[in-house]
PDB file of C-alpha atoms in Angstrom:
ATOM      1  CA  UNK A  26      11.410  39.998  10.711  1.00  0.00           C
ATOM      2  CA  UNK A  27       8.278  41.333   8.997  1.00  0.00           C
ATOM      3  CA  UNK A  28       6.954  45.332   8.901  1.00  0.00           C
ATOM      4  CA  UNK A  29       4.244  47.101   6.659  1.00  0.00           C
ATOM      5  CA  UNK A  30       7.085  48.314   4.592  1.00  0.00           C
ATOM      6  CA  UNK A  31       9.827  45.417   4.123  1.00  0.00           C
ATOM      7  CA  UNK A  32      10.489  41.401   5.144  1.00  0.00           C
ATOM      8  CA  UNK A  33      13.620  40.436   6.191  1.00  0.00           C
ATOM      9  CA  UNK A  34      14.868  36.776   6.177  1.00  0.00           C
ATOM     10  CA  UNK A  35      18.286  35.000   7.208  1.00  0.00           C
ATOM     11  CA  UNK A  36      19.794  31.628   6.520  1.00  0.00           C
ATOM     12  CA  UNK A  37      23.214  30.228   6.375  1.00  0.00           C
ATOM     13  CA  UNK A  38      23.961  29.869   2.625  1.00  0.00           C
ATOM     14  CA  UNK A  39      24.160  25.474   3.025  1.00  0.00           C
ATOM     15  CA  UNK A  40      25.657  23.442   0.044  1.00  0.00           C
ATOM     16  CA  UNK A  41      22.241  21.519  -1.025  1.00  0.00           C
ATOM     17  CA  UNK A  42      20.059  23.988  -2.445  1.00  0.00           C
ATOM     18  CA  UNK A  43      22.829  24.864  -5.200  1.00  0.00           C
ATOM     19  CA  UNK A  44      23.282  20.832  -5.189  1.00  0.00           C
ATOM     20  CA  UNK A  45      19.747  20.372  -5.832  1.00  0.00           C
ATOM     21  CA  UNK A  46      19.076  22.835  -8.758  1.00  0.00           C
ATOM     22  CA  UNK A  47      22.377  21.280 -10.174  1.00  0.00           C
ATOM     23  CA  UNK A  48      20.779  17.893 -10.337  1.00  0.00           C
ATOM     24  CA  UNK A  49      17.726  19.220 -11.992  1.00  0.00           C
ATOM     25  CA  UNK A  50      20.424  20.628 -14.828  1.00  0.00           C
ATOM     26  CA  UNK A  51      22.342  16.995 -15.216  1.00  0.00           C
ATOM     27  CA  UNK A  52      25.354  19.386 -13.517  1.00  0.00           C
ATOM     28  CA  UNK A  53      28.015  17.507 -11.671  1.00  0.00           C
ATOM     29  CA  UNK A  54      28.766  20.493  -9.735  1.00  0.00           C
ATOM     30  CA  UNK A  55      30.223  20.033  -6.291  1.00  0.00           C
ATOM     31  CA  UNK A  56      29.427  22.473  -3.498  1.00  0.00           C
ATOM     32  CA  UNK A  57      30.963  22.827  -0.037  1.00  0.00           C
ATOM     33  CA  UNK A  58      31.510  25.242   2.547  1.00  0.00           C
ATOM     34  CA  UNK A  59      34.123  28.034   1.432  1.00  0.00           C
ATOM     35  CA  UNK A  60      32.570  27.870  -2.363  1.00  0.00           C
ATOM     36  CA  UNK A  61      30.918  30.580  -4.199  1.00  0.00           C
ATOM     37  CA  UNK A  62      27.301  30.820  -5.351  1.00  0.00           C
ATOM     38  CA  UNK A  63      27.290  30.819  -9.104  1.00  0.00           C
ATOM     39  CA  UNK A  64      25.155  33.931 -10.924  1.00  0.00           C
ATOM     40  CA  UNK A  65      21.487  33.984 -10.702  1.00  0.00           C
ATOM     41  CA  UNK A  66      21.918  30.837  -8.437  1.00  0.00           C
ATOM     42  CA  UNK A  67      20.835  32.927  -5.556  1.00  0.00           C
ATOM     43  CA  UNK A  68      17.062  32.168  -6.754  1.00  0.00           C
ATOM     44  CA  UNK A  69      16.860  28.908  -4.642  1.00  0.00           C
ATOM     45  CA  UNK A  70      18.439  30.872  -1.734  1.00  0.00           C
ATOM     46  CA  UNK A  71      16.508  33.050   1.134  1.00  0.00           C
ATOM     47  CA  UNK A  72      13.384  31.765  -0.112  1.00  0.00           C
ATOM     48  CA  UNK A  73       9.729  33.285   0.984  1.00  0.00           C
ATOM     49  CA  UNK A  74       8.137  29.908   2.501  1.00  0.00           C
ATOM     50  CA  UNK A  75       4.097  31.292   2.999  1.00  0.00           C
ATOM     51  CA  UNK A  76       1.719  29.222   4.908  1.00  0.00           C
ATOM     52  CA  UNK A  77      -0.502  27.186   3.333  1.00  0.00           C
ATOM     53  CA  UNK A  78      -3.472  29.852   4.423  1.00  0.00           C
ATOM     54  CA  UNK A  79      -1.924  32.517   2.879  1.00  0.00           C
ATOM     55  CA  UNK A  80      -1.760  31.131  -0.776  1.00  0.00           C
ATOM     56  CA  UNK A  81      -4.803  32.317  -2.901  1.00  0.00           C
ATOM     57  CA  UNK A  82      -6.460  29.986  -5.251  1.00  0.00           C
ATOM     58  CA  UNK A  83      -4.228  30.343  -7.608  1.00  0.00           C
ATOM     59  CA  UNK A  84      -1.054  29.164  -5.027  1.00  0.00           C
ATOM     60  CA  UNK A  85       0.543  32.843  -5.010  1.00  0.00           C
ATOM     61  CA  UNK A  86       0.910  34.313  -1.010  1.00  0.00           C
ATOM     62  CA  UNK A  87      -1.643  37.161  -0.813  1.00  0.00           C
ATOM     63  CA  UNK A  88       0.291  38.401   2.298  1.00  0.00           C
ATOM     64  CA  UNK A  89       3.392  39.697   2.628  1.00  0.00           C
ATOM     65  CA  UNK A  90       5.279  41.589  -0.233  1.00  0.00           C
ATOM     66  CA  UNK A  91       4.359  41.887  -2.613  1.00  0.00           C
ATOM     67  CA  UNK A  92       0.348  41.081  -2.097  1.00  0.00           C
ATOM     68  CA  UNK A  93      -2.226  41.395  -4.889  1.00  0.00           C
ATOM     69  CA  UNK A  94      -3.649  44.607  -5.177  1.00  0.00           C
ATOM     70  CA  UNK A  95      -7.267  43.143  -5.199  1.00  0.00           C
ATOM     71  CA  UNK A  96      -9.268  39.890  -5.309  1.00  0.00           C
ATOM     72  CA  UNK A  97      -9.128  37.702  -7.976  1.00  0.00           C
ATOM     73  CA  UNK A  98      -6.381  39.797  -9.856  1.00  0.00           C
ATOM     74  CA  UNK A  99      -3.919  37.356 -12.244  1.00  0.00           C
ATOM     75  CA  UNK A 100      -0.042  37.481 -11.608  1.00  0.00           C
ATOM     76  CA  UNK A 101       2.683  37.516 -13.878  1.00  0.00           C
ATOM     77  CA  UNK A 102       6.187  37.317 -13.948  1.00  0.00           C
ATOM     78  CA  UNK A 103       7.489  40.545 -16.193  1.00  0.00           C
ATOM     79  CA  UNK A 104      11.250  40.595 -16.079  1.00  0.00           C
ATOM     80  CA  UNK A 105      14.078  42.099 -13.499  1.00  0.00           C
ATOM     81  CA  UNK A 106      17.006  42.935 -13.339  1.00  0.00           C
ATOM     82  CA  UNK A 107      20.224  41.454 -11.000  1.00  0.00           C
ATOM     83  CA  UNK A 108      23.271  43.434 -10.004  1.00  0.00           C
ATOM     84  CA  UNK A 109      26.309  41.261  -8.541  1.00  0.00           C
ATOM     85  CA  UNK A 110      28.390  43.214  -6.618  1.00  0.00           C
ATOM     86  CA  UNK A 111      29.776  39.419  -5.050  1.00  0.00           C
ATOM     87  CA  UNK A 112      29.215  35.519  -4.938  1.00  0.00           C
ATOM     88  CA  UNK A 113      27.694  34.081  -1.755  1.00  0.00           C
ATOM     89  CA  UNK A 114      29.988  31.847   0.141  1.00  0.00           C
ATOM     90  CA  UNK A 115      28.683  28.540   1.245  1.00  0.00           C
ATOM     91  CA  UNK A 116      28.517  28.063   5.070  1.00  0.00           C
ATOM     92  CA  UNK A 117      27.882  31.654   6.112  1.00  0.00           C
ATOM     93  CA  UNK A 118      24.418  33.480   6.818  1.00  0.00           C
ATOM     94  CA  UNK A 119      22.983  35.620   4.697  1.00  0.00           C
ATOM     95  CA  UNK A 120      20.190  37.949   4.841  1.00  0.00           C
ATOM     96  CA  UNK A 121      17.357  39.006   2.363  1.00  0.00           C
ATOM     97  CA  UNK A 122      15.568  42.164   2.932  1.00  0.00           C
ATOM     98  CA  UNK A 123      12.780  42.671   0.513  1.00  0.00           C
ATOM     99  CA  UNK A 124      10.615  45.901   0.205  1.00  0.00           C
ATOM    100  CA  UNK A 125       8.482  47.214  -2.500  1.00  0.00           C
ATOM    101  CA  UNK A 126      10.296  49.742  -5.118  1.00  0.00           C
ATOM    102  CA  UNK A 127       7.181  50.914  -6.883  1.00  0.00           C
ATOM    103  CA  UNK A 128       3.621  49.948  -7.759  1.00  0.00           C
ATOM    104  CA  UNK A 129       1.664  51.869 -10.828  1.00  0.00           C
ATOM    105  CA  UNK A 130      -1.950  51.627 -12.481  1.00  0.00           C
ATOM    106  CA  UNK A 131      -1.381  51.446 -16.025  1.00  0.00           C
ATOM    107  CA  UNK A 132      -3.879  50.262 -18.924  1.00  0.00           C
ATOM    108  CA  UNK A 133      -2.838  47.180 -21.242  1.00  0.00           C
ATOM    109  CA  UNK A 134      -3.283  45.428 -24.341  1.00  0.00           C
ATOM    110  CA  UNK A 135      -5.558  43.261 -22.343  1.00  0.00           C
ATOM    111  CA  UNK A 136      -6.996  45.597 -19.722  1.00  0.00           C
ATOM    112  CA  UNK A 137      -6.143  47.752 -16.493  1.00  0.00           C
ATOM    113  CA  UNK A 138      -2.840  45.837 -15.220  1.00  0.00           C
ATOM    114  CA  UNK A 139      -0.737  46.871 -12.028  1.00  0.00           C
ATOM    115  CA  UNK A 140       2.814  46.730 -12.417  1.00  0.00           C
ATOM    116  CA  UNK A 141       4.689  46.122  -8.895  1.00  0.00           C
ATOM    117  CA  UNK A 142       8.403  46.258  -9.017  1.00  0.00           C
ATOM    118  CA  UNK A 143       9.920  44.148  -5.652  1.00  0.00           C
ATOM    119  CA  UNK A 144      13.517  45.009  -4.225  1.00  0.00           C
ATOM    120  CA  UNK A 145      15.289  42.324  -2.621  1.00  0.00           C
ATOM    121  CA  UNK A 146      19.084  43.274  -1.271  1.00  0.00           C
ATOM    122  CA  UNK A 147      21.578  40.682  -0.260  1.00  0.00           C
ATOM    123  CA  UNK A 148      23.684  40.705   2.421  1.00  0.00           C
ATOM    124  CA  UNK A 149      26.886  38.753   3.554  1.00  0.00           C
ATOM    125  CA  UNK A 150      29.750  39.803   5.606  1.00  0.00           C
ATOM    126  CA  UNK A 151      27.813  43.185   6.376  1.00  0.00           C
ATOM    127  CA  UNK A 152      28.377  43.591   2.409  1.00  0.00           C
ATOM    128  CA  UNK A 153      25.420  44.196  -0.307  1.00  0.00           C
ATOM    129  CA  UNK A 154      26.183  41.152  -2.613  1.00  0.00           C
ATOM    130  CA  UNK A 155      23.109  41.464  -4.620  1.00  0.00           C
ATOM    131  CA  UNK A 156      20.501  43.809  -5.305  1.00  0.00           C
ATOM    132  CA  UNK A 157      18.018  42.638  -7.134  1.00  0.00           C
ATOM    133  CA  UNK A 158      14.959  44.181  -8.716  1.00  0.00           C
ATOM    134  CA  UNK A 159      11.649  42.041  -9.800  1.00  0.00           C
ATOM    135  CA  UNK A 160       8.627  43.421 -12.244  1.00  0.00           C
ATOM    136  CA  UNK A 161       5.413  41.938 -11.254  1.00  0.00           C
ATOM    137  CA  UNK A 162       2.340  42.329 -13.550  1.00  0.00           C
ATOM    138  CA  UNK A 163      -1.019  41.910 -11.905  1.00  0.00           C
ATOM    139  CA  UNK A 164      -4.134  41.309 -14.877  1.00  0.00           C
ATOM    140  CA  UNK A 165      -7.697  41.901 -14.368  1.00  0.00           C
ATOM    141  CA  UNK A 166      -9.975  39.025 -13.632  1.00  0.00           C
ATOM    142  CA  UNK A 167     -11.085  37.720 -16.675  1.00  0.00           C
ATOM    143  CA  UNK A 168      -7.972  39.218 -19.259  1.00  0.00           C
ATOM    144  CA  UNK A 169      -6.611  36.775 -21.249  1.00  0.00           C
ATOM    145  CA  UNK A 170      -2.995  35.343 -21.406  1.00  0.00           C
ATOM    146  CA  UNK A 171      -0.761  37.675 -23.587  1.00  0.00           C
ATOM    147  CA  UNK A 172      -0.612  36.502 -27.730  1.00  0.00           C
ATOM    148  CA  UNK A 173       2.349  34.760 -29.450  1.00  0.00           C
ATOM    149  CA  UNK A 174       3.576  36.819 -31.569  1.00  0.00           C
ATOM    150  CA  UNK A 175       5.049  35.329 -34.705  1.00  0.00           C
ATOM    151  CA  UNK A 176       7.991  33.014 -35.083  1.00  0.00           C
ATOM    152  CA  UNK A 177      10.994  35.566 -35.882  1.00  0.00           C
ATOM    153  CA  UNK A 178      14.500  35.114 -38.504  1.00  0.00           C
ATOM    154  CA  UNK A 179      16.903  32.914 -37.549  1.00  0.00           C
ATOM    155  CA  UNK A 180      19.012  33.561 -34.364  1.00  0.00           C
ATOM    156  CA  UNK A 181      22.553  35.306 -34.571  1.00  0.00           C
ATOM    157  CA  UNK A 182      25.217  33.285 -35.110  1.00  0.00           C
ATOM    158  CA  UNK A 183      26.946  32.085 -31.854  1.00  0.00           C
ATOM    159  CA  UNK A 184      26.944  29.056 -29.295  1.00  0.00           C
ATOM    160  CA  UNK A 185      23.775  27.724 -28.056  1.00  0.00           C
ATOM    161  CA  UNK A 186      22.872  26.264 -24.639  1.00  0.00           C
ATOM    162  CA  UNK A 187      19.289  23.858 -24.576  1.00  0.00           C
ATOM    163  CA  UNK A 188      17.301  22.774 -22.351  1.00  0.00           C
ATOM    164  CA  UNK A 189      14.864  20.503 -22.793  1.00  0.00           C
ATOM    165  CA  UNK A 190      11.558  20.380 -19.963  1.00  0.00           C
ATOM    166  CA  UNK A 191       9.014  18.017 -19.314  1.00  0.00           C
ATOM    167  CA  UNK A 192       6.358  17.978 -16.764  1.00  0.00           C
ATOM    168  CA  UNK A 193       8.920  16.285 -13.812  1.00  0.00           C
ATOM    169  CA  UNK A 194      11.247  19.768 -14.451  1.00  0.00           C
ATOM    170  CA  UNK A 195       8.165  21.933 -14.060  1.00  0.00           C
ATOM    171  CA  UNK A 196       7.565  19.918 -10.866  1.00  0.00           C
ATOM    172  CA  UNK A 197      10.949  20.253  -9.585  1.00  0.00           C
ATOM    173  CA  UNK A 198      12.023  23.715 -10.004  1.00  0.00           C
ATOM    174  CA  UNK A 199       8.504  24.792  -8.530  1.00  0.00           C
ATOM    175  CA  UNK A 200       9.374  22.493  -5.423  1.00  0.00           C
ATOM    176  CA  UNK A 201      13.517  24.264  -5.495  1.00  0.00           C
ATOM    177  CA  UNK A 202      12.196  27.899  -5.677  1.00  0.00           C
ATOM    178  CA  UNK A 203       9.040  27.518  -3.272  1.00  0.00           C
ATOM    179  CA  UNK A 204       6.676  28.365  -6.268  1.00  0.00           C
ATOM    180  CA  UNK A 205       3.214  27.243  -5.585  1.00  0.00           C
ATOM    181  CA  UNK A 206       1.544  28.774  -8.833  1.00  0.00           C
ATOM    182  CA  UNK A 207      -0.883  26.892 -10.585  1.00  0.00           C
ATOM    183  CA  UNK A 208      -0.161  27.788 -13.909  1.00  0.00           C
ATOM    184  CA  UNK A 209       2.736  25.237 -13.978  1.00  0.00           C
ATOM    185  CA  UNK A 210       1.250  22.367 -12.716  1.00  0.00           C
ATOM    186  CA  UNK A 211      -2.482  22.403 -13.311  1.00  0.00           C
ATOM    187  CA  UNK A 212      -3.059  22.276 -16.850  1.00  0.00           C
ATOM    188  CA  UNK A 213      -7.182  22.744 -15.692  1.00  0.00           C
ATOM    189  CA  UNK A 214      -6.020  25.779 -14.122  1.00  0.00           C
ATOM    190  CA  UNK A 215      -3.929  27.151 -17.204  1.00  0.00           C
ATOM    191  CA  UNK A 216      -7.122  26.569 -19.788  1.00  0.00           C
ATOM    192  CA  UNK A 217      -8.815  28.857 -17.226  1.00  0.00           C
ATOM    193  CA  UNK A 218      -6.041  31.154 -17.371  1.00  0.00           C
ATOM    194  CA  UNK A 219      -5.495  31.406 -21.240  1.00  0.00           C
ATOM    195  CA  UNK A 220      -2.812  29.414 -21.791  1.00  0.00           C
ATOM    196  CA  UNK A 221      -2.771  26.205 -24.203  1.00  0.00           C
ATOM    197  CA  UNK A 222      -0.435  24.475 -21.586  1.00  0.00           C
ATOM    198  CA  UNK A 223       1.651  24.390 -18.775  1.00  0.00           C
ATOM    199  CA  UNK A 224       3.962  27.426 -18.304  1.00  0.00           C
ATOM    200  CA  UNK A 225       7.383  27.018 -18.124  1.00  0.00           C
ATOM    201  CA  UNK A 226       8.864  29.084 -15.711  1.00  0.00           C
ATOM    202  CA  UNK A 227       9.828  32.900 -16.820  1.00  0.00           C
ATOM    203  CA  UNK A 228      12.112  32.684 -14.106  1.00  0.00           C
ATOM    204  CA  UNK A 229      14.050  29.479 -15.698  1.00  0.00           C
ATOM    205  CA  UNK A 230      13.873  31.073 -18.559  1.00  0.00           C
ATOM    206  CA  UNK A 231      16.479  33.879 -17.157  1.00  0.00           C
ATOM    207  CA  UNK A 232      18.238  31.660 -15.560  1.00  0.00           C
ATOM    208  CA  UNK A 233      19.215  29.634 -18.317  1.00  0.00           C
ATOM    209  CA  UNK A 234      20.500  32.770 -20.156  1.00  0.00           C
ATOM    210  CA  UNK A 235      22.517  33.719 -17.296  1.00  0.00           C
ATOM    211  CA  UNK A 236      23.724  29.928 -17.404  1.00  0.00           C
ATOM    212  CA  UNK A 237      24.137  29.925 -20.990  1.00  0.00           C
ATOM    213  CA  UNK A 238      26.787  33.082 -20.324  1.00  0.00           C
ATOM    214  CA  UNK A 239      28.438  31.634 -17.446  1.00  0.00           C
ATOM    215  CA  UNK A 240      29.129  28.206 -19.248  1.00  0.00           C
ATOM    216  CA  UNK A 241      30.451  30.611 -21.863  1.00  0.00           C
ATOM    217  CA  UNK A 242      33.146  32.007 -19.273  1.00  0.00           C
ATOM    218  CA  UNK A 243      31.145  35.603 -19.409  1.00  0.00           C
ATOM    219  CA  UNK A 244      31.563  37.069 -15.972  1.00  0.00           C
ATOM    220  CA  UNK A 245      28.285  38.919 -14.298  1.00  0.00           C
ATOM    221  CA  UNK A 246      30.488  40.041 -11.382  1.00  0.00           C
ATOM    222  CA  UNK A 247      29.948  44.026 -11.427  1.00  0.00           C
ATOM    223  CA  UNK A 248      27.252  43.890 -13.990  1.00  0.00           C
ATOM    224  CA  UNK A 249      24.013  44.046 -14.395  1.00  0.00           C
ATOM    225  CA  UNK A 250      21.957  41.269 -15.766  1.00  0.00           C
ATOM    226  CA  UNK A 251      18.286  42.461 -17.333  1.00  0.00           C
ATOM    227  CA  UNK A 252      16.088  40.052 -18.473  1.00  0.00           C
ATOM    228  CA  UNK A 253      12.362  40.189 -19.780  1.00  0.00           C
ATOM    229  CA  UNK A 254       9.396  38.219 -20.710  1.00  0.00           C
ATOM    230  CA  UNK A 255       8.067  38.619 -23.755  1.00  0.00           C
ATOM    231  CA  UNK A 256       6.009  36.151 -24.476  1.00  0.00           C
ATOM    232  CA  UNK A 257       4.854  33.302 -22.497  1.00  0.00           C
ATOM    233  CA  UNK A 258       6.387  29.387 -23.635  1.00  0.00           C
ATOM    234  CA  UNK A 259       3.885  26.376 -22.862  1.00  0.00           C
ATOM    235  CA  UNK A 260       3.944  22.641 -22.973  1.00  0.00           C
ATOM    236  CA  UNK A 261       7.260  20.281 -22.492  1.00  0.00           C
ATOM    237  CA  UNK A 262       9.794  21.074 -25.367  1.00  0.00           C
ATOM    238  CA  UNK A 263      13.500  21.348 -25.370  1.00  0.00           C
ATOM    239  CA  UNK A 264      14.441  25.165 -25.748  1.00  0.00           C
ATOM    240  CA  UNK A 265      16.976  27.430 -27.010  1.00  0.00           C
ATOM    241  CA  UNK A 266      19.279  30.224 -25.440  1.00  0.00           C
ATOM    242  CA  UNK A 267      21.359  32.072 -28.268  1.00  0.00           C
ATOM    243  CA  UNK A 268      23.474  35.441 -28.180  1.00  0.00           C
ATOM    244  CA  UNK A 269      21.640  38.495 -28.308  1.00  0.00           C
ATOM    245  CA  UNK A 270      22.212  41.000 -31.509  1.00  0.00           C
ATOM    246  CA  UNK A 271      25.039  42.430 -30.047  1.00  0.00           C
ATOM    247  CA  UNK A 272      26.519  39.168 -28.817  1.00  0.00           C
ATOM    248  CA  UNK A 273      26.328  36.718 -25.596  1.00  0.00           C
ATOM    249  CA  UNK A 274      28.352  39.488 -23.703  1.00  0.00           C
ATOM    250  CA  UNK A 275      26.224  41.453 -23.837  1.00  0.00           C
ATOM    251  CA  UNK A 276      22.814  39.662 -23.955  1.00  0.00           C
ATOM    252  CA  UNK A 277      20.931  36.442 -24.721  1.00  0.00           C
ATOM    253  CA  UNK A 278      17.391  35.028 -26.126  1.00  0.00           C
ATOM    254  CA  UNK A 279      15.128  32.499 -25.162  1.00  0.00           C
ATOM    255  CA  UNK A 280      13.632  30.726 -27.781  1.00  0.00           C
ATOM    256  CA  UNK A 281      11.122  27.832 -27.802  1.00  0.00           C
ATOM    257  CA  UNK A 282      11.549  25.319 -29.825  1.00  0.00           C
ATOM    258  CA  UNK A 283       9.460  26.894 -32.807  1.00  0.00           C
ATOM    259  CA  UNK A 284      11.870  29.281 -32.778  1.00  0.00           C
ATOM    260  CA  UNK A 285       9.693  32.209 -30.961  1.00  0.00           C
ATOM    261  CA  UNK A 286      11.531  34.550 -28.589  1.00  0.00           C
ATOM    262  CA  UNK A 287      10.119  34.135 -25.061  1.00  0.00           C
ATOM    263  CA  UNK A 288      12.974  36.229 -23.089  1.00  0.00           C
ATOM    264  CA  UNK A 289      15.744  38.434 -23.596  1.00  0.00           C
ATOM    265  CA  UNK A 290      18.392  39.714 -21.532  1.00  0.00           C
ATOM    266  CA  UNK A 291      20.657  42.657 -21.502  1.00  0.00           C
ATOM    267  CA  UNK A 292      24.174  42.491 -19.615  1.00  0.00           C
ATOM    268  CA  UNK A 293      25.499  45.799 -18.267  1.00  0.00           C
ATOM    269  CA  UNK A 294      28.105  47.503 -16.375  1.00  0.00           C
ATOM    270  CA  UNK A 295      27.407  48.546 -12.929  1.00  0.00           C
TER     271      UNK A 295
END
């Protein structure tokens, strides 16, 4: 169901997608009806699936919510933030109803940018599971990608999770979370864009930090988990998640693998 103001969508929660994006992780992780939806895992649940007509040139929708606020304007993914109130149960539907929070004019390092934060709220059971907020940054034609900043100290001591990504990840968690953006697929289009490479996914990037904690047998039921982008990470390389300053409880980095800090996260209570 669709309005000027929100899109709702419903599904029964089915065991593959979380099957799918385990494969893509080397997981053996089982999923049937009756089990719980890991953390974060939600992101290959509920999915907007946009026509082919509505993608722009760039592969982002420029219907629905949230739509570009003019032509030719370049998106980014900024950062979020996820409250769990509850895992969703395999075999049940679900519904995802996603409005728009806010949406400001500011002026940036690299010109006039529009920041758009989305709202999505999960529901199971008649129960809010997850509410979910999403920071969208919309550049001026022409702007160039954001700078690297320099490589910082060494991490804080603490376990480490890695990843490493190649082109076929790119390929397939673009394909698990509907993501037709160019920018991790076309390198053509990523020169034209600013970037030296393909992106990896700012989106991964959370997740794995979320992962990281979760593997680490930190609980995100009741919290809330913040993440941001701070600087974008190009080309195939095996990253790093580490504990924040204050520890993985209550926060994590993502660092390429020349040690720059790409993400961070904050964990909070609800």
């Amino acid at each position: 169901m669709t309005n000027q103001e929100t899109v709702e969508r419903a599904e029964v929660i089915a065991a593959e997608p979380a099957e799918a994006l385990a494969a893509m992780l080397d997981l053996d992780i089982p999923h049937k009806a009756g089990d719980r939806v890991p953390p974060l895992w939600h992101w290959v649940y509920l999915l907007e699936r946009s026509r082919e007509s509505e993608l722009g040139e760039d592969g982002h929708p420029v219907v629905s919510i949230p739509a570009p606020p003019g032509p030719g304007r370049r998106r980014m993914f900024g950062g979020g933030r996820v409250t769990t109130h509850g895992l969703l149960e395999i075999g049940k539907p679900a519904t995802k109803v996603t409005s728009i929070a806010r949406s400001v004019d500011k002026q940036g390092r690299t010109g006039p940018l529009t920041l758009t934060t989305v709202l999505q709220e999960i529901y199971q059971d008649g129960q809010l599971v997850i509410r979910e907020e999403q920071d969208i940054v919309y550049r001026a034609p022409g702007s160039s990608a954001l700078p690297t900043p320099p490589a910082p100290p060494e991490p804080p001591a603490g376990p480490q999770l890695r990843l490493a990504v190649d082109e076929r990840m790119l390929f397939r968690f673009s394909a698990l979370t509907y993501n037709a953006h160019r920018i991790h697929y076309d390198l053509d289009w990523c020169l034209k864009e600013g970037y030296d490479g393909l992106v990896i996914h700012g989106p991964l990037l959370a997740f794995m930090m979320g992962e990281h904690m979760r593997r680490e047998g930190i609980d995100l039921i009741g919290k809330t988990f913040g993440y941001r982008l701070v600087s974008p990470m190009t080309k195939a390389q095996t990253f790093s998640v580490v504990p924040g300053p204050d520890g993985l409880d209550k926060g994590a980095e993502a660092r390429s693998a020349a040690g720059t800090v790409c993400a961070v996260s904050t964990v909070t209570e609800v």
